[in-house]
PDB file of C-alpha atoms in Angstrom:
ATOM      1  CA  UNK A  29     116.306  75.847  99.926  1.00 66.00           C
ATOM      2  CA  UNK A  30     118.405  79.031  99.715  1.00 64.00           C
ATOM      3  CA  UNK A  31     118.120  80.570  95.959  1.00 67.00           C
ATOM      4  CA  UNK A  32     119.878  83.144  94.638  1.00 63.00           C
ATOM      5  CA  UNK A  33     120.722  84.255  91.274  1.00 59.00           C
ATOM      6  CA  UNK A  34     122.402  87.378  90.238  1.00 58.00           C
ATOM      7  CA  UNK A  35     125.012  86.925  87.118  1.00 61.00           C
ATOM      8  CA  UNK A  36     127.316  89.705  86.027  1.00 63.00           C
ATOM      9  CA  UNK A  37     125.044  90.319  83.065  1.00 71.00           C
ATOM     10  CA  UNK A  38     122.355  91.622  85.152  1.00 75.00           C
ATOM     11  CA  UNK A  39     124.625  94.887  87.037  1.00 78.00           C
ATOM     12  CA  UNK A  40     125.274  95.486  83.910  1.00 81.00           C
ATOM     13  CA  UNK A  41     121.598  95.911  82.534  1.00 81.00           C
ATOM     14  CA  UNK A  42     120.369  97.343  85.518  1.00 83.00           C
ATOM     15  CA  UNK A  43     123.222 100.178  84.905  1.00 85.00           C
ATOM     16  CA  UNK A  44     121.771 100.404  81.010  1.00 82.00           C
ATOM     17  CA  UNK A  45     117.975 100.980  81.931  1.00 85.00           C
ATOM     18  CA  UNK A  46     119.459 103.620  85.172  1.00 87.00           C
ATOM     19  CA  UNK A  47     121.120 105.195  81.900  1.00 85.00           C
ATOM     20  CA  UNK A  48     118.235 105.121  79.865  1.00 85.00           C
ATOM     21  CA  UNK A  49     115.870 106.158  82.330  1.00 88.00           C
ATOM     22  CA  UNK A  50     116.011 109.789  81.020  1.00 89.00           C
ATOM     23  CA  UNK A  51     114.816 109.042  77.197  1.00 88.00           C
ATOM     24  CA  UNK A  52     111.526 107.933  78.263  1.00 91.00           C
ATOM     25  CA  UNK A  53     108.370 109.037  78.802  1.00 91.00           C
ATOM     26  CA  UNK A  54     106.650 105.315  80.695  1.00 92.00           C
ATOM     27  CA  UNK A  55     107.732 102.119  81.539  1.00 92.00           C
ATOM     28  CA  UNK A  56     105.942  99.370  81.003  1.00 93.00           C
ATOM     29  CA  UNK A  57     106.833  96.866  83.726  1.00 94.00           C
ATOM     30  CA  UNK A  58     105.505  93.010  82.609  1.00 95.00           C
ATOM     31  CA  UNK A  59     105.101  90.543  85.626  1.00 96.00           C
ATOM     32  CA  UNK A  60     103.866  86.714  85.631  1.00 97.00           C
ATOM     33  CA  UNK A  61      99.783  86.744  86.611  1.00 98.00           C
ATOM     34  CA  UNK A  62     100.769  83.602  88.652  1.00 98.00           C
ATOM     35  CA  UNK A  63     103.031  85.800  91.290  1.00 97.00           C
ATOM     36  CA  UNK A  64     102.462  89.045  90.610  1.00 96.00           C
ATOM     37  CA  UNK A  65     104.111  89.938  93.730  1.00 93.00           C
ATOM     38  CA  UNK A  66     107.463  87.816  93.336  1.00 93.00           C
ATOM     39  CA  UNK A  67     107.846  88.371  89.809  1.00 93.00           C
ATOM     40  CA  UNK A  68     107.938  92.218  90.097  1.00 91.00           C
ATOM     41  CA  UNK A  69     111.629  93.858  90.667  1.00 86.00           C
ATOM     42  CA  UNK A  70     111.836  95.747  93.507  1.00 87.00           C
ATOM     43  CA  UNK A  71     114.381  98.009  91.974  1.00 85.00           C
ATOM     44  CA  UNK A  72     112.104  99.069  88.929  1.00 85.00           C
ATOM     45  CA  UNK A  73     110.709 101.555  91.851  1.00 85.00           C
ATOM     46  CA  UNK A  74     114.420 103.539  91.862  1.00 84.00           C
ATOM     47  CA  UNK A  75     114.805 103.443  88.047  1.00 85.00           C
ATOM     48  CA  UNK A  76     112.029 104.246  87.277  1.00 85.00           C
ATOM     49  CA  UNK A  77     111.750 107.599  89.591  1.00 84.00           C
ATOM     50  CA  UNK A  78     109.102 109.594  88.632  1.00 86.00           C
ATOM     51  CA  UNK A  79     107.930 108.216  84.966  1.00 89.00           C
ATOM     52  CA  UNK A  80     104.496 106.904  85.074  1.00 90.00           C
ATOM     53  CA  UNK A  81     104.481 102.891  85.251  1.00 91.00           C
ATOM     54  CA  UNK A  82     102.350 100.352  83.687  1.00 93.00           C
ATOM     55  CA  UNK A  83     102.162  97.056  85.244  1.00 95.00           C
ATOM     56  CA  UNK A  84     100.991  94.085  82.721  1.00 96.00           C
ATOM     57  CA  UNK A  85     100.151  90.746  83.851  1.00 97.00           C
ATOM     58  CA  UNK A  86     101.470  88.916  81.676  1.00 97.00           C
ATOM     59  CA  UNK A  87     100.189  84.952  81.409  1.00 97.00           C
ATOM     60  CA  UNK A  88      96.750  85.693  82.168  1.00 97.00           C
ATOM     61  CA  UNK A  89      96.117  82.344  81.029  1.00 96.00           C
ATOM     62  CA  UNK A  90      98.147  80.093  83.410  1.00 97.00           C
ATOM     63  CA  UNK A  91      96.986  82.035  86.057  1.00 98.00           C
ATOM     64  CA  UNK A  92      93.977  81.211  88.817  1.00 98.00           C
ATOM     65  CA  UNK A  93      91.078  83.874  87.457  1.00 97.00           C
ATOM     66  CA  UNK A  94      89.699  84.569  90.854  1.00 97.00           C
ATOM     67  CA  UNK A  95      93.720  85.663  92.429  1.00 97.00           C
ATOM     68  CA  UNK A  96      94.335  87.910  89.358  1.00 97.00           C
ATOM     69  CA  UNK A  97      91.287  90.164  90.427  1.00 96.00           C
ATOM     70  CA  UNK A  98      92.139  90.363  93.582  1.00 96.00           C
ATOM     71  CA  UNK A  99      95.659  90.831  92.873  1.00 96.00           C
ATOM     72  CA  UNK A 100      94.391  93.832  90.199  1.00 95.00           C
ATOM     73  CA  UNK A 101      92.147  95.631  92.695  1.00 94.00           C
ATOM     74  CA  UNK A 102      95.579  95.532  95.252  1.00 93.00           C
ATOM     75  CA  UNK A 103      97.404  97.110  92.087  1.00 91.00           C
ATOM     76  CA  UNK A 104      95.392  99.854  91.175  1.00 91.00           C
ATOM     77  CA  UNK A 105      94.580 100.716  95.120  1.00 92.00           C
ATOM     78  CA  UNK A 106      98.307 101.193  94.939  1.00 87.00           C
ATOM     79  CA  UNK A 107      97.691 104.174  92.479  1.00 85.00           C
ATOM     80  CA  UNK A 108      99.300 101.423  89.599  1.00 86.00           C
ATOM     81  CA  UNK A 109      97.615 100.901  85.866  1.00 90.00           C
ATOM     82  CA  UNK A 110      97.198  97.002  85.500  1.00 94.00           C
ATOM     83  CA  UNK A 111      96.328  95.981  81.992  1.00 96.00           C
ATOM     84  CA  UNK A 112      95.750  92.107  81.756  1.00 97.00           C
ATOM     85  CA  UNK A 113      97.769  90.123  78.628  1.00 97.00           C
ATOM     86  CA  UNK A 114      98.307  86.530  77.033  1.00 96.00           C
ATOM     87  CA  UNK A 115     101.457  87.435  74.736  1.00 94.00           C
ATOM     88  CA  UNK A 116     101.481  84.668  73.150  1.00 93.00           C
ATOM     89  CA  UNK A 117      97.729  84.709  71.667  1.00 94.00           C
ATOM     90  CA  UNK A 118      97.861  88.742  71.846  1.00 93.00           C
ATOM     91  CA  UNK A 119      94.874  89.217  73.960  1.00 94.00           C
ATOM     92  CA  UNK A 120      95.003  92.528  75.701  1.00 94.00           C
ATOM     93  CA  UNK A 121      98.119  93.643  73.544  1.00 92.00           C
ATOM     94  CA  UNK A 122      96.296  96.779  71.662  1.00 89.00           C
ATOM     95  CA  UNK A 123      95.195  98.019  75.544  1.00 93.00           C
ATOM     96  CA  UNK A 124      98.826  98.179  76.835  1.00 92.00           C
ATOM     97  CA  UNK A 125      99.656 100.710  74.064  1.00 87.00           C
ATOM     98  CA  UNK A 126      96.665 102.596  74.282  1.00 89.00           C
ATOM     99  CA  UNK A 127      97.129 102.821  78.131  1.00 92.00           C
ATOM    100  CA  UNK A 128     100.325 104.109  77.455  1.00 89.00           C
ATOM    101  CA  UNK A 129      99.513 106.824  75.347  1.00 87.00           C
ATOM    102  CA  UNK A 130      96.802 107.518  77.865  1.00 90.00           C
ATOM    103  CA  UNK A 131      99.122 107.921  80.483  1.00 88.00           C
ATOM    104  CA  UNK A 132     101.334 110.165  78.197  1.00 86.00           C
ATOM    105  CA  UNK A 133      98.961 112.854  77.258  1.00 87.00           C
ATOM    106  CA  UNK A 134      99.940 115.310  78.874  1.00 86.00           C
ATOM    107  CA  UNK A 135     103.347 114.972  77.554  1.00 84.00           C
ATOM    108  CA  UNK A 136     101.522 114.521  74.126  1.00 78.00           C
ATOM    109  CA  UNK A 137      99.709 117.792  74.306  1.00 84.00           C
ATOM    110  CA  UNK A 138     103.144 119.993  75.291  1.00 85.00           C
ATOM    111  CA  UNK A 139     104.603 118.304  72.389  1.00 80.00           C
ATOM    112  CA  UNK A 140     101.647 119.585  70.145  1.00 81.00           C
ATOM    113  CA  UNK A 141     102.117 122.983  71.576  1.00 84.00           C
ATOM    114  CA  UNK A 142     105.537 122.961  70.694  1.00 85.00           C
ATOM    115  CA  UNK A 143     104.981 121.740  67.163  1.00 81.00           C
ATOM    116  CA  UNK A 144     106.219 118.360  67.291  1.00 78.00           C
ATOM    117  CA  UNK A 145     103.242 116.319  66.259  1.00 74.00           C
ATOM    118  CA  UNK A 146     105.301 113.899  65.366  1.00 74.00           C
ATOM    119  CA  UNK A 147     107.710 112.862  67.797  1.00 80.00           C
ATOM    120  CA  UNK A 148     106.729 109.159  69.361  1.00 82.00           C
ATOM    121  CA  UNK A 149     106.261 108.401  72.782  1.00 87.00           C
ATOM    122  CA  UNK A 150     109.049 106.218  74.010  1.00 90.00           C
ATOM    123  CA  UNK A 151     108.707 102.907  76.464  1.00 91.00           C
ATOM    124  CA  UNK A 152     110.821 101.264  78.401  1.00 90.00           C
ATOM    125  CA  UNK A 153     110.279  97.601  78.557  1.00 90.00           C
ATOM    126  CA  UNK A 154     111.412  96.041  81.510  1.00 89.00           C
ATOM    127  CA  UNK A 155     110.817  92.857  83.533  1.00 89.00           C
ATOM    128  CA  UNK A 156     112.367  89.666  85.021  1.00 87.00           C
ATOM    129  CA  UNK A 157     113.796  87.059  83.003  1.00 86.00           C
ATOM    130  CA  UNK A 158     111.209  84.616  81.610  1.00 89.00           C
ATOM    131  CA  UNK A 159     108.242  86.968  82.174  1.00 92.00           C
ATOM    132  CA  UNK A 160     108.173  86.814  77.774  1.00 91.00           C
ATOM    133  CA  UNK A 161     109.020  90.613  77.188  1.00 89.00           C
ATOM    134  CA  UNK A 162     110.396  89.177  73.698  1.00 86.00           C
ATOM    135  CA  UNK A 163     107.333  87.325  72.983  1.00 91.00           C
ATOM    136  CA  UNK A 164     104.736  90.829  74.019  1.00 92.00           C
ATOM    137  CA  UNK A 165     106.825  93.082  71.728  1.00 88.00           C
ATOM    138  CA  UNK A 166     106.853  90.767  68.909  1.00 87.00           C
ATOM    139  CA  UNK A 167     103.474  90.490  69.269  1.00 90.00           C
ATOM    140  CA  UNK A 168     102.896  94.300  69.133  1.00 85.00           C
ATOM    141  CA  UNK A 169     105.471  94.747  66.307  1.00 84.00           C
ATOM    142  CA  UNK A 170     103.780  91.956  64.232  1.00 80.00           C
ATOM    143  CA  UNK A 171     107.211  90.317  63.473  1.00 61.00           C
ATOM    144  CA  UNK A 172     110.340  88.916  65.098  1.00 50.00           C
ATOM    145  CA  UNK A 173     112.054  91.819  65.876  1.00 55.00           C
ATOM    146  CA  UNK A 174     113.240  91.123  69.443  1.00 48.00           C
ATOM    147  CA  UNK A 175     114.882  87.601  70.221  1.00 47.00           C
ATOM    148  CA  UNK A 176     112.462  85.169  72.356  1.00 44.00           C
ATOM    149  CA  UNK A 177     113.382  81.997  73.965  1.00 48.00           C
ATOM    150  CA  UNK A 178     111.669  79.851  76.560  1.00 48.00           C
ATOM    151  CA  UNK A 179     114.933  80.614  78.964  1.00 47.00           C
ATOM    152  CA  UNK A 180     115.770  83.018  81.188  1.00 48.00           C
ATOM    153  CA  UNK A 181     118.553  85.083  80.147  1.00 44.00           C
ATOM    154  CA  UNK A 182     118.144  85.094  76.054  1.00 43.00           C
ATOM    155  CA  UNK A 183     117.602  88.937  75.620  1.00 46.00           C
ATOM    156  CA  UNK A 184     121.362  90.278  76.585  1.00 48.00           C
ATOM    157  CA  UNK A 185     121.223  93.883  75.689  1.00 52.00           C
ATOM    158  CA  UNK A 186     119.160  97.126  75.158  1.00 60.00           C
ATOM    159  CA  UNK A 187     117.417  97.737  71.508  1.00 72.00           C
ATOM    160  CA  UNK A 188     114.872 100.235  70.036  1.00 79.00           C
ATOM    161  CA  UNK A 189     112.026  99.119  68.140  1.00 83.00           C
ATOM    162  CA  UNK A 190     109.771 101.663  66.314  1.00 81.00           C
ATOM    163  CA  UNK A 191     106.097 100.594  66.391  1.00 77.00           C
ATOM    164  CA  UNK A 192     103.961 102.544  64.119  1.00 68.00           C
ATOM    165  CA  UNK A 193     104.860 105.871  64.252  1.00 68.00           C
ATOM    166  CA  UNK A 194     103.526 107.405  67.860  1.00 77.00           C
ATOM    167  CA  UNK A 195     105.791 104.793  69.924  1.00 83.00           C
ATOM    168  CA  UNK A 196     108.672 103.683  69.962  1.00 87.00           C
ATOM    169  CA  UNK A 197     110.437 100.934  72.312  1.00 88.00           C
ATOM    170  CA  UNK A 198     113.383 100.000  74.497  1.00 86.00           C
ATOM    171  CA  UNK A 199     113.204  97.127  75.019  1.00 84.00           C
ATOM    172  CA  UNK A 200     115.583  95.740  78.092  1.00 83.00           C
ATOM    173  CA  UNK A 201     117.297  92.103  79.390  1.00 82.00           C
ATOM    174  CA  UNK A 202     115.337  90.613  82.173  1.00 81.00           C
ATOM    175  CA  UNK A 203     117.246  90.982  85.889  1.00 81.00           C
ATOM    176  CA  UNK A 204     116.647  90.147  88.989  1.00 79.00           C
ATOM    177  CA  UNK A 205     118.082  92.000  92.123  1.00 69.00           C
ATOM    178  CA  UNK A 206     120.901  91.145  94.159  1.00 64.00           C
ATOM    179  CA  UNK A 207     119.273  89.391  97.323  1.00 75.00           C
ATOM    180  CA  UNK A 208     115.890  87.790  97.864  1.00 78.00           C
ATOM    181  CA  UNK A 209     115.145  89.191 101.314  1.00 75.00           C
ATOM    182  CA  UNK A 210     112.562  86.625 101.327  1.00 83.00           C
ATOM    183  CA  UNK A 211     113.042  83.226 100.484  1.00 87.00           C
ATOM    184  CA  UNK A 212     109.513  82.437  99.455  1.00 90.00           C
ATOM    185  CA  UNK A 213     110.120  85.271  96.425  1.00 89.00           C
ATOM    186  CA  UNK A 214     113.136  82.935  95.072  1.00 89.00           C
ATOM    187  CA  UNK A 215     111.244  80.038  94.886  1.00 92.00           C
ATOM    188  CA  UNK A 216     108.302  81.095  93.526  1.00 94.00           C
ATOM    189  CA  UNK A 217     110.307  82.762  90.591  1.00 92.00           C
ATOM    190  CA  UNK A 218     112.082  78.893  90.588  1.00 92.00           C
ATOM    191  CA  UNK A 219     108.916  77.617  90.594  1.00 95.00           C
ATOM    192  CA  UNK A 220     107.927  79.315  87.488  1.00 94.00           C
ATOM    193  CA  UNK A 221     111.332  79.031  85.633  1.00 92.00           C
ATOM    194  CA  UNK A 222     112.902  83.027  86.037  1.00 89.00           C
ATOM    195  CA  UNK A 223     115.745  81.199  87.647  1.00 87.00           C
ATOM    196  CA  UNK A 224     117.997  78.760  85.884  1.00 84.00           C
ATOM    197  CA  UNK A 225     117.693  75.242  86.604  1.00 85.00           C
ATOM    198  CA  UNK A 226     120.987  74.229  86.362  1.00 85.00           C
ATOM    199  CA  UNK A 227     121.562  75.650  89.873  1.00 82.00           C
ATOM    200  CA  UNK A 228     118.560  74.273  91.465  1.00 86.00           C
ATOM    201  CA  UNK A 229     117.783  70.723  93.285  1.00 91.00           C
ATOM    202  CA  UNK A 230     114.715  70.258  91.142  1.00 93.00           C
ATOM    203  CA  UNK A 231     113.697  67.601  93.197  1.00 95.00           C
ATOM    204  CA  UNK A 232     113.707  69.640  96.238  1.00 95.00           C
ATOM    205  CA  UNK A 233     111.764  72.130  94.592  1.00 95.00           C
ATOM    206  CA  UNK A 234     108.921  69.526  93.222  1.00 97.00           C
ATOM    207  CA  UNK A 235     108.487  68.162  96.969  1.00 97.00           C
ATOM    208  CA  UNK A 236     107.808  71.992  97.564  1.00 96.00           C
ATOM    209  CA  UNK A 237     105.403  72.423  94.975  1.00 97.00           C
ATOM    210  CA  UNK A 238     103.178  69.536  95.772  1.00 98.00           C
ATOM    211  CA  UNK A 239     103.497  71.218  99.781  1.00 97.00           C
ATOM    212  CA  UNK A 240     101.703  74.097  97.877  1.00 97.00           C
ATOM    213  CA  UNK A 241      99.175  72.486  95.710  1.00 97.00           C
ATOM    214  CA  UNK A 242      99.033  69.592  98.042  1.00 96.00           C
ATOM    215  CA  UNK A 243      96.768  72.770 100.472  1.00 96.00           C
ATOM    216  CA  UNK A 244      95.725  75.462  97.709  1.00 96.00           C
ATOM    217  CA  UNK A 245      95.011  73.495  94.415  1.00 97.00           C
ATOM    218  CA  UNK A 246      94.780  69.786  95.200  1.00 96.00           C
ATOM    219  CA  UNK A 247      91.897  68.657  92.785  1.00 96.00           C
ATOM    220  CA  UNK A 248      94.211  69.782  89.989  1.00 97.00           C
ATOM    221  CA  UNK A 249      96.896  67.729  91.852  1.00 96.00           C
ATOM    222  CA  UNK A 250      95.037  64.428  91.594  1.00 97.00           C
ATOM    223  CA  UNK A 251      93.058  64.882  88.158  1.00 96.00           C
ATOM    224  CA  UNK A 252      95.984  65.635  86.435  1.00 97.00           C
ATOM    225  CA  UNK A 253      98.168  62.864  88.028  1.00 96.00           C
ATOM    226  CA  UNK A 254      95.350  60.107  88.898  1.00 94.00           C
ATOM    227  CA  UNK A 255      95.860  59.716  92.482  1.00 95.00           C
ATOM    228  CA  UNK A 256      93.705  58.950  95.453  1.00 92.00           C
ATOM    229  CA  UNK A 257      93.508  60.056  99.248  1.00 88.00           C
ATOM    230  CA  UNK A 258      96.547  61.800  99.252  1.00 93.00           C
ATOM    231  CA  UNK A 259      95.206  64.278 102.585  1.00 89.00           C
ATOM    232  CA  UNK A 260      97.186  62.275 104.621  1.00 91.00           C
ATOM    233  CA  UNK A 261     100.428  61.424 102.321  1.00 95.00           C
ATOM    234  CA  UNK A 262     104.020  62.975 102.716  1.00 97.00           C
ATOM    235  CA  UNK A 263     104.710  65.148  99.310  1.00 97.00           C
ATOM    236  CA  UNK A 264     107.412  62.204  98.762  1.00 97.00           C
ATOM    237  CA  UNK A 265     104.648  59.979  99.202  1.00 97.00           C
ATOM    238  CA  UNK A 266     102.442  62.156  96.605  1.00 97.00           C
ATOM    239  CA  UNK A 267     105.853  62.510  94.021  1.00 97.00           C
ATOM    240  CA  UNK A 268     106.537  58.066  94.178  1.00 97.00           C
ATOM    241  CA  UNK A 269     103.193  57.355  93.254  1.00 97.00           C
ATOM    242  CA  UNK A 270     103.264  60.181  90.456  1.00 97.00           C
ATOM    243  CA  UNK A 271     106.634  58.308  89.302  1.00 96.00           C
ATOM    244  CA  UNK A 272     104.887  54.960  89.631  1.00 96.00           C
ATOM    245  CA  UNK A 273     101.688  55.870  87.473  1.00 95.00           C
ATOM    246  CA  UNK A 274     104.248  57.481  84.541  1.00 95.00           C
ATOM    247  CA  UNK A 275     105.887  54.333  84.690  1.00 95.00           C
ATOM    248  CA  UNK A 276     109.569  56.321  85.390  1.00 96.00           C
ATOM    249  CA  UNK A 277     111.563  53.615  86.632  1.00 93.00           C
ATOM    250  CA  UNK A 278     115.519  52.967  86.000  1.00 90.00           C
ATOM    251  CA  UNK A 279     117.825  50.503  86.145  1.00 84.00           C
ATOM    252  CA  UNK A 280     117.373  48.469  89.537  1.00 86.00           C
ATOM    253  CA  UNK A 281     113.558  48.972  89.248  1.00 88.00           C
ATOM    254  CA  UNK A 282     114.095  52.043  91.062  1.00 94.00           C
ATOM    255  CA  UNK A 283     111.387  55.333  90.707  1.00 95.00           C
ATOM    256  CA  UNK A 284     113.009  58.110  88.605  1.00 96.00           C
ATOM    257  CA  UNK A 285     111.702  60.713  91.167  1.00 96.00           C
ATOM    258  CA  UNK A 286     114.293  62.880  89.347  1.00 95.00           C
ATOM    259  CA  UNK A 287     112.432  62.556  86.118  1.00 96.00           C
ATOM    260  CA  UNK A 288     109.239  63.115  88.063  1.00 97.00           C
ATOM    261  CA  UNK A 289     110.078  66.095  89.199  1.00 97.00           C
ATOM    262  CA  UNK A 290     111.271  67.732  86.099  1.00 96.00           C
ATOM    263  CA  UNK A 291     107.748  66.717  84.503  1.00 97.00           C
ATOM    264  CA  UNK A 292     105.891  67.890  87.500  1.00 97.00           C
ATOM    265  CA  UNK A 293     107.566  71.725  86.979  1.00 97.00           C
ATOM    266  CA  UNK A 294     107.181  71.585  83.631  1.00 96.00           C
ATOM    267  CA  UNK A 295     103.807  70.757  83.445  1.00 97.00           C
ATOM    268  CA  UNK A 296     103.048  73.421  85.930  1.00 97.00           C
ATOM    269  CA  UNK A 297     104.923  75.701  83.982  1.00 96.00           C
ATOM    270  CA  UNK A 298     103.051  74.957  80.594  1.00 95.00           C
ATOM    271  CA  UNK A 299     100.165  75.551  82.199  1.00 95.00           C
ATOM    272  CA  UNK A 300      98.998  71.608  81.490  1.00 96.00           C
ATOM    273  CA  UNK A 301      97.923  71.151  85.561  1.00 96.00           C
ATOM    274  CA  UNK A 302      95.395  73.822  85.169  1.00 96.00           C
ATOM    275  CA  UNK A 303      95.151  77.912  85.862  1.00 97.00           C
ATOM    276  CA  UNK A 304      97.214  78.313  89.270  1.00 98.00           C
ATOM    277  CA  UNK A 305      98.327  81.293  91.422  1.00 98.00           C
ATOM    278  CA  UNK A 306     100.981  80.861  93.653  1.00 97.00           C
ATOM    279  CA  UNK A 307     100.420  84.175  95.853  1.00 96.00           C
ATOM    280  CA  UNK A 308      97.534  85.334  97.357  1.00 94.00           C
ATOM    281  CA  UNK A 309      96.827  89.216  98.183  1.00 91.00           C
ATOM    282  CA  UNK A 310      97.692  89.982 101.695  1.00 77.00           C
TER     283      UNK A 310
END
């Protein structure tokens, strides 16, 4: 499967936050805990230039506990500040800001010197679409004050939030970059819903999923699905007997492997086949 997505919209961002670059003082970069590799833009790197970077795993949650260390002690060998978040329960929200203010000081302290004690520190939020930037800075705000959406694509152009009064933040759309050099990066950012479905064989993709989980996770694989000895079974094997148990038959008495697939990704998505990591450090 050959993936790639890159609409207009997203030259047109990435132009907005190479603008914008200049009226911040740290960008804070969210990627999914479940490929923390894949679901970090290459291009932040550029744009970013010299402004001091924190990386937040976002979906902490959904993501194999035992990968995300790992995948933290690769980070911050890397010279990079990791701070671990759920965004949608809050859970390590107040220790993003605080790192960022931490990573500010100096800045802070000149300011001070100068005799503006009151002029906020300002953050860039960036990351790739679906990685629920919306959903973190509502949850730092306290209210709805940037739009959310379980879609890629639903935040569509730069605004400023003030939080308290010692940050304030930009928050940006989610893009991708114009190639996937590698493959494997497209679909595990398909895998996880950062690219749209409309332009994907989902089916195709499902078969490719069970491939993975079929090796890395396949106790969750057969819990969650009821199956038996399925070492030996073709993942088409594995994805008719998942249609056959949830009964998804259509006209003709024919499996729905379509609608079996769709369920399969979603579920994974959701988070309802259990904590799983697509990537593993090295």
């Amino acid at each position: 499967m050959n993936i790639q997505w890159y609409p207009g919209h997203m030259t047109k961002a990435k132009r907005m936050m190479q603008e914008n670059i200049k009226l911040v003082d740290v960008i804070i970069e969210l990627v999914d805990a479940r490929i923390p590799i894949s679901s970090q833009n290459p291009d932040m790197a550029n744009i970013a230039g010299q402004k001091p970077r924190i990386v937040v795993f976002n979906k902490i949650d959904l993501a194999d506990p035992a990968r995300t260390n790992a995948f933290i002690k690769w980070y911050e060998e890397r010279g990079a500040s990791v701070v671990l978040v759920n965004a949608k329960s809050g859970k390590g929200i107040n220790q993003v800001m605080s790192k960022a203010l931490e990573v500010c000081k100096e800045k802070i302290e000149r300011n001070r010197k100068r005799g503006l004690i009151n002029k906020p520190i300002r953050a860039m939020v960036a990351g790739i679409p679906n990685v629920g930037k919306s959903t973190f800075i509502n949850k730092l705000v306290g209210k709805a004050s940037a739009k959310t959406g379980n879609k890629p694509g639903v935040t569509k152009g730069k605004q400023w939030i003030k939080l308290k009064k010692d940050v304030e933040l930009l928050d940006t759309p989610g893009i991708l970059w114009p190639k996937f050099e590698d493959q494997q990066v497209g679909i595990n950012l398909a895998f996880i819903g950062s690219i749209r479905d409309e332009i994907l064989d989902t089916s195709e993709l499902a078969l490719m999923l069970i491939t993975y989980l079929k090796e890395h996770y396949e106790d969750l694989l057969i819990k969650r699905y009821q199956l038996e000895n399925i070492s030996q079974k073709e993942p088409i094997e594995i994805l008719e007997t998942i249609a056959k148990n949830r009964h998804f038959i259509q006209s003709g008495n024919a499996l729905d492997l379509n609608k079996a697939s769709k369920i399969l990704l979603d579920e994974y998505r959701n988070g309802v086949l259990g904590r799983i990591t697509l990537e593993t450090v090295g």
